[in-house]
Amino acid sequence: MDDATWRRGIIARVDDGCDQEYGSSSGGRLATYLRDHRDRMFDEDRDNQERVLAWAWEVATGPIMSPGYVRLRPDIHRLRLGRDDYDGSLFAQATFPVPHHQLNGRVPYAIRDWTTGHRLSTPFPDLEEPDLSDGGSQNVYLVTGDLRIAVKGKFPYISPAAPVDEVKEALAEVVRYLNEELAPKVDAALGIEGARW
């Protein structure tokens, strides 16, 4: 999957080709990982659609699957689904580094910031913690944003033992939803030109 194909408004995508190519079973890698991680679910959660969907998402994304069945844009450190303990609703939360220039100059230049990782030529670089071994300033201020939204979409019902094609369909629907509802908000928070809340 080429990093150059990432663009504004897309923070996640499904990589079914890689899943099939490197899978040892007919259902691909995802089927194997889902089977191997069913014990991560409590028995009482197996009938709760929100918890099952959050579990399937967790299995399908890194670090459990690496590379994940669901891939994240390089500048997104984490994108998780969860079930709110208070009201039981589903939420999505994106975690991403916020470079100092987004803070309107409130941090002195001498304080180190996120550095560009190995993907230099992409519009969404993989930002990493700075290397402190070069003798420069040891002062580091790393700002990370957590943007959380309530998920209002309706997704296909799945169970922990659902056929992998049904799980893939549900995950693809979640990816579409997050790219429509969460990606513009993340892009706006990062100051990407043209992005709107």
mmCIF file of N, CA and C in Angstrom, residues 97-181:
data_model
loop_
_atom_site.group_PDB
_atom_site.id
_atom_site.type_symbol
_atom_site.label_atom_id
_atom_site.label_comp_id
_atom_site.label_asym_id
_atom_site.label_seq_id
_atom_site.Cartn_x
_atom_site.Cartn_y
_atom_site.Cartn_z
ATOM 1 N N PRO A 97 0.024 13.236 16.683
ATOM 2 C CA PRO A 97 0.931 14.275 17.170
ATOM 3 C C PRO A 97 0.504 15.639 16.646
ATOM 4 N N VAL A 98 0.672 16.651 17.484
ATOM 5 C CA VAL A 98 0.367 18.027 17.095
ATOM 6 C C VAL A 98 1.680 18.801 17.108
ATOM 7 N N PRO A 99 2.218 19.148 15.931
ATOM 8 C CA PRO A 99 3.471 19.914 15.888
ATOM 9 C C PRO A 99 3.321 21.291 16.538
ATOM 10 N N HIS A 100 4.430 21.822 17.050
ATOM 11 C CA HIS A 100 4.411 23.109 17.750
ATOM 12 C C HIS A 100 3.789 24.232 16.936
ATOM 13 N N HIS A 101 3.996 24.250 15.623
ATOM 14 C CA HIS A 101 3.475 25.372 14.837
ATOM 15 C C HIS A 101 1.950 25.455 14.919
ATOM 16 N N GLN A 102 1.292 24.376 15.324
ATOM 17 C CA GLN A 102 -0.149 24.407 15.513
ATOM 18 C C GLN A 102 -0.544 25.172 16.781
ATOM 19 N N LEU A 103 0.414 25.429 17.637
ATOM 20 C CA LEU A 103 0.131 26.107 18.911
ATOM 21 C C LEU A 103 0.347 27.607 18.823
ATOM 22 N N ASN A 104 0.449 28.143 17.618
ATOM 23 C CA ASN A 104 0.577 29.587 17.378
ATOM 24 C C ASN A 104 1.773 30.214 18.076
ATOM 25 N N GLY A 105 2.913 29.541 18.024
ATOM 26 C CA GLY A 105 4.152 30.127 18.528
ATOM 27 C C GLY A 105 4.263 30.218 20.031
ATOM 28 N N ARG A 106 3.475 29.488 20.771
ATOM 29 C CA ARG A 106 3.531 29.569 22.232
ATOM 30 C C ARG A 106 4.659 28.752 22.846
ATOM 31 N N VAL A 107 5.355 27.960 22.039
ATOM 32 C CA VAL A 107 6.461 27.140 22.539
ATOM 33 C C VAL A 107 7.749 27.657 21.917
ATOM 34 N N PRO A 108 8.788 27.944 22.731
ATOM 35 C CA PRO A 108 10.044 28.460 22.185
ATOM 36 C C PRO A 108 10.665 27.479 21.182
ATOM 37 N N TYR A 109 11.326 28.038 20.170
ATOM 38 C CA TYR A 109 11.927 27.226 19.121
ATOM 39 C C TYR A 109 12.948 26.237 19.675
ATOM 40 N N ALA A 110 13.650 26.587 20.749
ATOM 41 C CA ALA A 110 14.695 25.720 21.295
ATOM 42 C C ALA A 110 14.149 24.429 21.896
ATOM 43 N N ILE A 111 12.872 24.385 22.177
ATOM 44 C CA ILE A 111 12.251 23.169 22.708
ATOM 45 C C ILE A 111 12.010 22.224 21.530
ATOM 46 N N ARG A 112 12.485 21.007 21.652
ATOM 47 C CA ARG A 112 12.337 20.051 20.546
ATOM 48 C C ARG A 112 10.889 19.618 20.362
ATOM 49 N N ASP A 113 10.604 19.290 19.116
ATOM 50 C CA ASP A 113 9.258 18.928 18.689
ATOM 51 C C ASP A 113 9.307 17.537 18.057
ATOM 52 N N TRP A 114 8.173 17.057 17.587
ATOM 53 C CA TRP A 114 8.121 15.824 16.820
ATOM 54 C C TRP A 114 9.054 15.958 15.620
ATOM 55 N N THR A 115 9.681 14.871 15.224
ATOM 56 C CA THR A 115 10.528 14.897 14.030
ATOM 57 C C THR A 115 9.932 13.980 12.971
ATOM 58 N N THR A 116 10.262 14.279 11.738
ATOM 59 C CA THR A 116 9.756 13.484 10.633
ATOM 60 C C THR A 116 10.452 12.141 10.614
ATOM 61 N N GLY A 117 9.660 11.097 10.521
ATOM 62 C CA GLY A 117 10.208 9.744 10.477
ATOM 63 C C GLY A 117 10.778 9.419 9.114
ATOM 64 N N HIS A 118 10.771 8.172 8.777
ATOM 65 C CA HIS A 118 11.398 7.701 7.550
ATOM 66 C C HIS A 118 10.592 8.007 6.291
ATOM 67 N N ARG A 119 9.366 8.438 6.401
ATOM 68 C CA ARG A 119 8.538 8.757 5.237
ATOM 69 C C ARG A 119 8.561 10.261 5.005
ATOM 70 N N LEU A 120 9.601 10.757 4.393
ATOM 71 C CA LEU A 120 9.811 12.190 4.252
ATOM 72 C C LEU A 120 8.963 12.825 3.166
ATOM 73 N N SER A 121 8.658 12.108 2.101
ATOM 74 C CA SER A 121 8.039 12.730 0.942
ATOM 75 C C SER A 121 6.518 12.665 0.932
ATOM 76 N N THR A 122 5.905 12.191 1.975
ATOM 77 C CA THR A 122 4.451 12.091 1.981
ATOM 78 C C THR A 122 3.837 13.348 2.580
ATOM 79 N N PRO A 123 2.605 13.649 2.204
ATOM 80 C CA PRO A 123 1.950 14.816 2.810
ATOM 81 C C PRO A 123 1.563 14.583 4.265
ATOM 82 N N PHE A 124 1.569 13.337 4.718
ATOM 83 C CA PHE A 124 1.217 12.994 6.088
ATOM 84 C C PHE A 124 2.353 12.187 6.698
ATOM 85 N N PRO A 125 3.459 12.843 7.061
ATOM 86 C CA PRO A 125 4.626 12.092 7.540
ATOM 87 C C PRO A 125 4.368 11.397 8.869
ATOM 88 N N ASP A 126 5.085 10.330 9.061
ATOM 89 C CA ASP A 126 5.066 9.576 10.311
ATOM 90 C C ASP A 126 5.944 10.350 11.292
ATOM 91 N N LEU A 127 5.346 11.024 12.248
ATOM 92 C CA LEU A 127 6.110 11.830 13.199
ATOM 93 C C LEU A 127 6.555 10.977 14.373
ATOM 94 N N GLU A 128 7.810 11.163 14.777
ATOM 95 C CA GLU A 128 8.416 10.380 15.848
ATOM 96 C C GLU A 128 9.001 11.303 16.906
ATOM 97 N N GLU A 129 9.299 10.719 18.069
ATOM 98 C CA GLU A 129 9.984 11.484 19.104
ATOM 99 C C GLU A 129 11.384 11.838 18.608
ATOM 100 N N PRO A 130 11.908 13.002 19.000
ATOM 101 C CA PRO A 130 13.230 13.401 18.501
ATOM 102 C C PRO A 130 14.346 12.533 19.075
ATOM 103 N N ASP A 131 15.426 12.419 18.295
ATOM 104 C CA ASP A 131 16.618 11.693 18.729
ATOM 105 C C ASP A 131 17.431 12.642 19.608
ATOM 106 N N LEU A 132 17.638 12.276 20.855
ATOM 107 C CA LEU A 132 18.336 13.150 21.798
ATOM 108 C C LEU A 132 19.833 12.853 21.884
ATOM 109 N N SER A 133 20.318 11.967 21.057
ATOM 110 C CA SER A 133 21.721 11.570 21.146
ATOM 111 C C SER A 133 22.665 12.515 20.385
ATOM 112 N N ASP A 134 22.132 13.534 19.728
ATOM 113 C CA ASP A 134 22.982 14.410 18.907
ATOM 114 C C ASP A 134 23.595 15.571 19.686
ATOM 115 N N GLY A 135 23.377 15.627 20.962
ATOM 116 C CA GLY A 135 23.970 16.687 21.780
ATOM 117 C C GLY A 135 23.194 17.983 21.783
ATOM 118 N N GLY A 136 22.084 18.038 21.098
ATOM 119 C CA GLY A 136 21.250 19.244 21.078
ATOM 120 C C GLY A 136 20.445 19.368 22.361
ATOM 121 N N SER A 137 19.509 20.264 22.335
ATOM 122 C CA SER A 137 18.658 20.508 23.489
ATOM 123 C C SER A 137 17.978 19.219 23.949
ATOM 124 N N GLN A 138 17.972 19.005 25.240
ATOM 125 C CA GLN A 138 17.317 17.839 25.823
ATOM 126 C C GLN A 138 15.874 18.160 26.226
ATOM 127 N N ASN A 139 15.452 19.400 25.971
ATOM 128 C CA ASN A 139 14.093 19.816 26.301
ATOM 129 C C ASN A 139 13.150 19.408 25.174
ATOM 130 N N VAL A 140 12.159 18.623 25.521
ATOM 131 C CA VAL A 140 11.228 18.103 24.525
ATOM 132 C C VAL A 140 9.810 18.366 25.011
ATOM 133 N N TYR A 141 8.990 18.898 24.108
ATOM 134 C CA TYR A 141 7.585 19.116 24.420
ATOM 135 C C TYR A 141 6.779 18.490 23.291
ATOM 136 N N LEU A 142 6.212 17.315 23.560
ATOM 137 C CA LEU A 142 5.462 16.588 22.548
ATOM 138 C C LEU A 142 3.979 16.684 22.871
ATOM 139 N N VAL A 143 3.251 17.279 21.979
ATOM 140 C CA VAL A 143 1.821 17.450 22.158
ATOM 141 C C VAL A 143 1.110 16.399 21.318
ATOM 142 N N THR A 144 0.196 15.691 21.939
ATOM 143 C CA THR A 144 -0.596 14.681 21.249
ATOM 144 C C THR A 144 -2.059 15.029 21.401
ATOM 145 N N GLY A 145 -2.775 14.995 20.297
ATOM 146 C CA GLY A 145 -4.207 15.248 20.324
ATOM 147 C C GLY A 145 -4.985 13.953 20.366
ATOM 148 N N ASP A 146 -6.026 13.927 21.166
ATOM 149 C CA ASP A 146 -6.993 12.827 21.174
ATOM 150 C C ASP A 146 -8.333 13.437 20.805
ATOM 151 N N LEU A 147 -8.812 13.106 19.630
ATOM 152 C CA LEU A 147 -10.092 13.623 19.158
ATOM 153 C C LEU A 147 -11.095 12.482 19.189
ATOM 154 N N ARG A 148 -12.143 12.660 19.975
ATOM 155 C CA ARG A 148 -13.121 11.592 20.196
ATOM 156 C C ARG A 148 -14.487 12.047 19.724
ATOM 157 N N ILE A 149 -15.159 11.175 18.955
ATOM 158 C CA ILE A 149 -16.511 11.472 18.495
ATOM 159 C C ILE A 149 -17.433 10.308 18.841
ATOM 160 N N ALA A 150 -18.700 10.617 19.010
ATOM 161 C CA ALA A 150 -19.705 9.569 19.169
ATOM 162 C C ALA A 150 -19.968 8.969 17.791
ATOM 163 N N VAL A 151 -20.046 7.650 17.731
ATOM 164 C CA VAL A 151 -20.302 6.967 16.461
ATOM 165 C C VAL A 151 -21.800 6.715 16.369
ATOM 166 N N LYS A 152 -22.430 7.342 15.389
ATOM 167 C CA LYS A 152 -23.887 7.241 15.231
ATOM 168 C C LYS A 152 -24.292 6.316 14.089
ATOM 169 N N GLY A 153 -23.323 5.759 13.382
ATOM 170 C CA GLY A 153 -23.618 4.907 12.231
ATOM 171 C C GLY A 153 -24.204 3.565 12.629
ATOM 172 N N LYS A 154 -24.886 2.948 11.684
ATOM 173 C CA LYS A 154 -25.421 1.594 11.853
ATOM 174 C C LYS A 154 -24.550 0.665 11.028
ATOM 175 N N PHE A 155 -24.025 -0.347 11.672
ATOM 176 C CA PHE A 155 -23.111 -1.263 11.019
ATOM 177 C C PHE A 155 -23.701 -2.667 11.029
ATOM 178 N N PRO A 156 -23.267 -3.508 10.084
ATOM 179 C CA PRO A 156 -23.768 -4.885 10.070
ATOM 180 C C PRO A 156 -23.478 -5.581 11.398
ATOM 181 N N TYR A 157 -24.441 -6.361 11.869
ATOM 182 C CA TYR A 157 -24.266 -7.100 13.122
ATOM 183 C C TYR A 157 -23.250 -8.205 12.915
ATOM 184 N N ILE A 158 -22.323 -8.326 13.850
ATOM 185 C CA ILE A 158 -21.360 -9.428 13.826
ATOM 186 C C ILE A 158 -21.262 -10.035 15.219
ATOM 187 N N SER A 159 -20.869 -11.286 15.264
ATOM 188 C CA SER A 159 -20.571 -11.960 16.526
ATOM 189 C C SER A 159 -19.099 -12.338 16.489
ATOM 190 N N PRO A 160 -18.519 -12.712 17.626
ATOM 191 C CA PRO A 160 -17.110 -13.121 17.617
ATOM 192 C C PRO A 160 -16.834 -14.329 16.715
ATOM 193 N N ALA A 161 -17.876 -15.132 16.446
ATOM 194 C CA ALA A 161 -17.699 -16.314 15.608
ATOM 195 C C ALA A 161 -18.242 -16.099 14.191
ATOM 196 N N ALA A 162 -18.520 -14.852 13.826
ATOM 197 C CA ALA A 162 -19.074 -14.561 12.499
ATOM 198 C C ALA A 162 -18.081 -14.941 11.411
ATOM 199 N N PRO A 163 -18.577 -15.326 10.244
ATOM 200 C CA PRO A 163 -17.671 -15.578 9.117
ATOM 201 C C PRO A 163 -16.842 -14.324 8.826
ATOM 202 N N VAL A 164 -15.598 -14.528 8.419
ATOM 203 C CA VAL A 164 -14.684 -13.408 8.232
ATOM 204 C C VAL A 164 -15.212 -12.413 7.201
ATOM 205 N N ASP A 165 -15.966 -12.865 6.196
ATOM 206 C CA ASP A 165 -16.509 -11.933 5.201
ATOM 207 C C ASP A 165 -17.473 -10.941 5.845
ATOM 208 N N GLU A 166 -18.243 -11.389 6.834
ATOM 209 C CA GLU A 166 -19.161 -10.484 7.533
ATOM 210 C C GLU A 166 -18.392 -9.481 8.378
ATOM 211 N N VAL A 167 -17.325 -9.930 9.019
ATOM 212 C CA VAL A 167 -16.494 -9.020 9.822
ATOM 213 C C VAL A 167 -15.831 -7.994 8.906
ATOM 214 N N LYS A 168 -15.326 -8.441 7.768
ATOM 215 C CA LYS A 168 -14.697 -7.519 6.814
ATOM 216 C C LYS A 168 -15.689 -6.470 6.327
ATOM 217 N N GLU A 169 -16.920 -6.885 6.064
ATOM 218 C CA GLU A 169 -17.954 -5.946 5.622
ATOM 219 C C GLU A 169 -18.222 -4.894 6.706
ATOM 220 N N ALA A 170 -18.330 -5.343 7.952
ATOM 221 C CA ALA A 170 -18.569 -4.409 9.057
ATOM 222 C C ALA A 170 -17.393 -3.447 9.221
ATOM 223 N N LEU A 171 -16.162 -3.964 9.149
ATOM 224 C CA LEU A 171 -14.985 -3.097 9.288
ATOM 225 C C LEU A 171 -14.902 -2.090 8.148
ATOM 226 N N ALA A 172 -15.237 -2.510 6.937
ATOM 227 C CA ALA A 172 -15.233 -1.581 5.796
ATOM 228 C C ALA A 172 -16.251 -0.464 6.008
ATOM 229 N N GLU A 173 -17.415 -0.804 6.575
ATOM 230 C CA GLU A 173 -18.433 0.219 6.869
ATOM 231 C C GLU A 173 -17.920 1.197 7.930
ATOM 232 N N VAL A 174 -17.236 0.690 8.950
ATOM 233 C CA VAL A 174 -16.669 1.559 9.984
ATOM 234 C C VAL A 174 -15.620 2.493 9.369
ATOM 235 N N VAL A 175 -14.761 1.950 8.505
ATOM 236 C CA VAL A 175 -13.740 2.776 7.846
ATOM 237 C C VAL A 175 -14.407 3.896 7.040
ATOM 238 N N ARG A 176 -15.432 3.562 6.263
ATOM 239 C CA ARG A 176 -16.143 4.593 5.487
ATOM 240 C C ARG A 176 -16.716 5.669 6.417
ATOM 241 N N TYR A 177 -17.327 5.230 7.501
ATOM 242 C CA TYR A 177 -17.927 6.168 8.450
ATOM 243 C C TYR A 177 -16.866 7.094 9.055
ATOM 244 N N LEU A 178 -15.750 6.523 9.494
ATOM 245 C CA LEU A 178 -14.707 7.331 10.132
ATOM 246 C C LEU A 178 -14.056 8.296 9.149
ATOM 247 N N ASN A 179 -13.912 7.891 7.898
ATOM 248 C CA ASN A 179 -13.366 8.806 6.902
ATOM 249 C C ASN A 179 -14.328 9.956 6.606
ATOM 250 N N GLU A 180 -15.620 9.707 6.722
ATOM 251 C CA GLU A 180 -16.606 10.772 6.502
ATOM 252 C C GLU A 180 -16.780 11.670 7.723
ATOM 253 N N GLU A 181 -16.815 11.078 8.910
ATOM 254 C CA GLU A 181 -17.179 11.831 10.117
ATOM 255 C C GLU A 181 -15.998 12.296 10.967
#
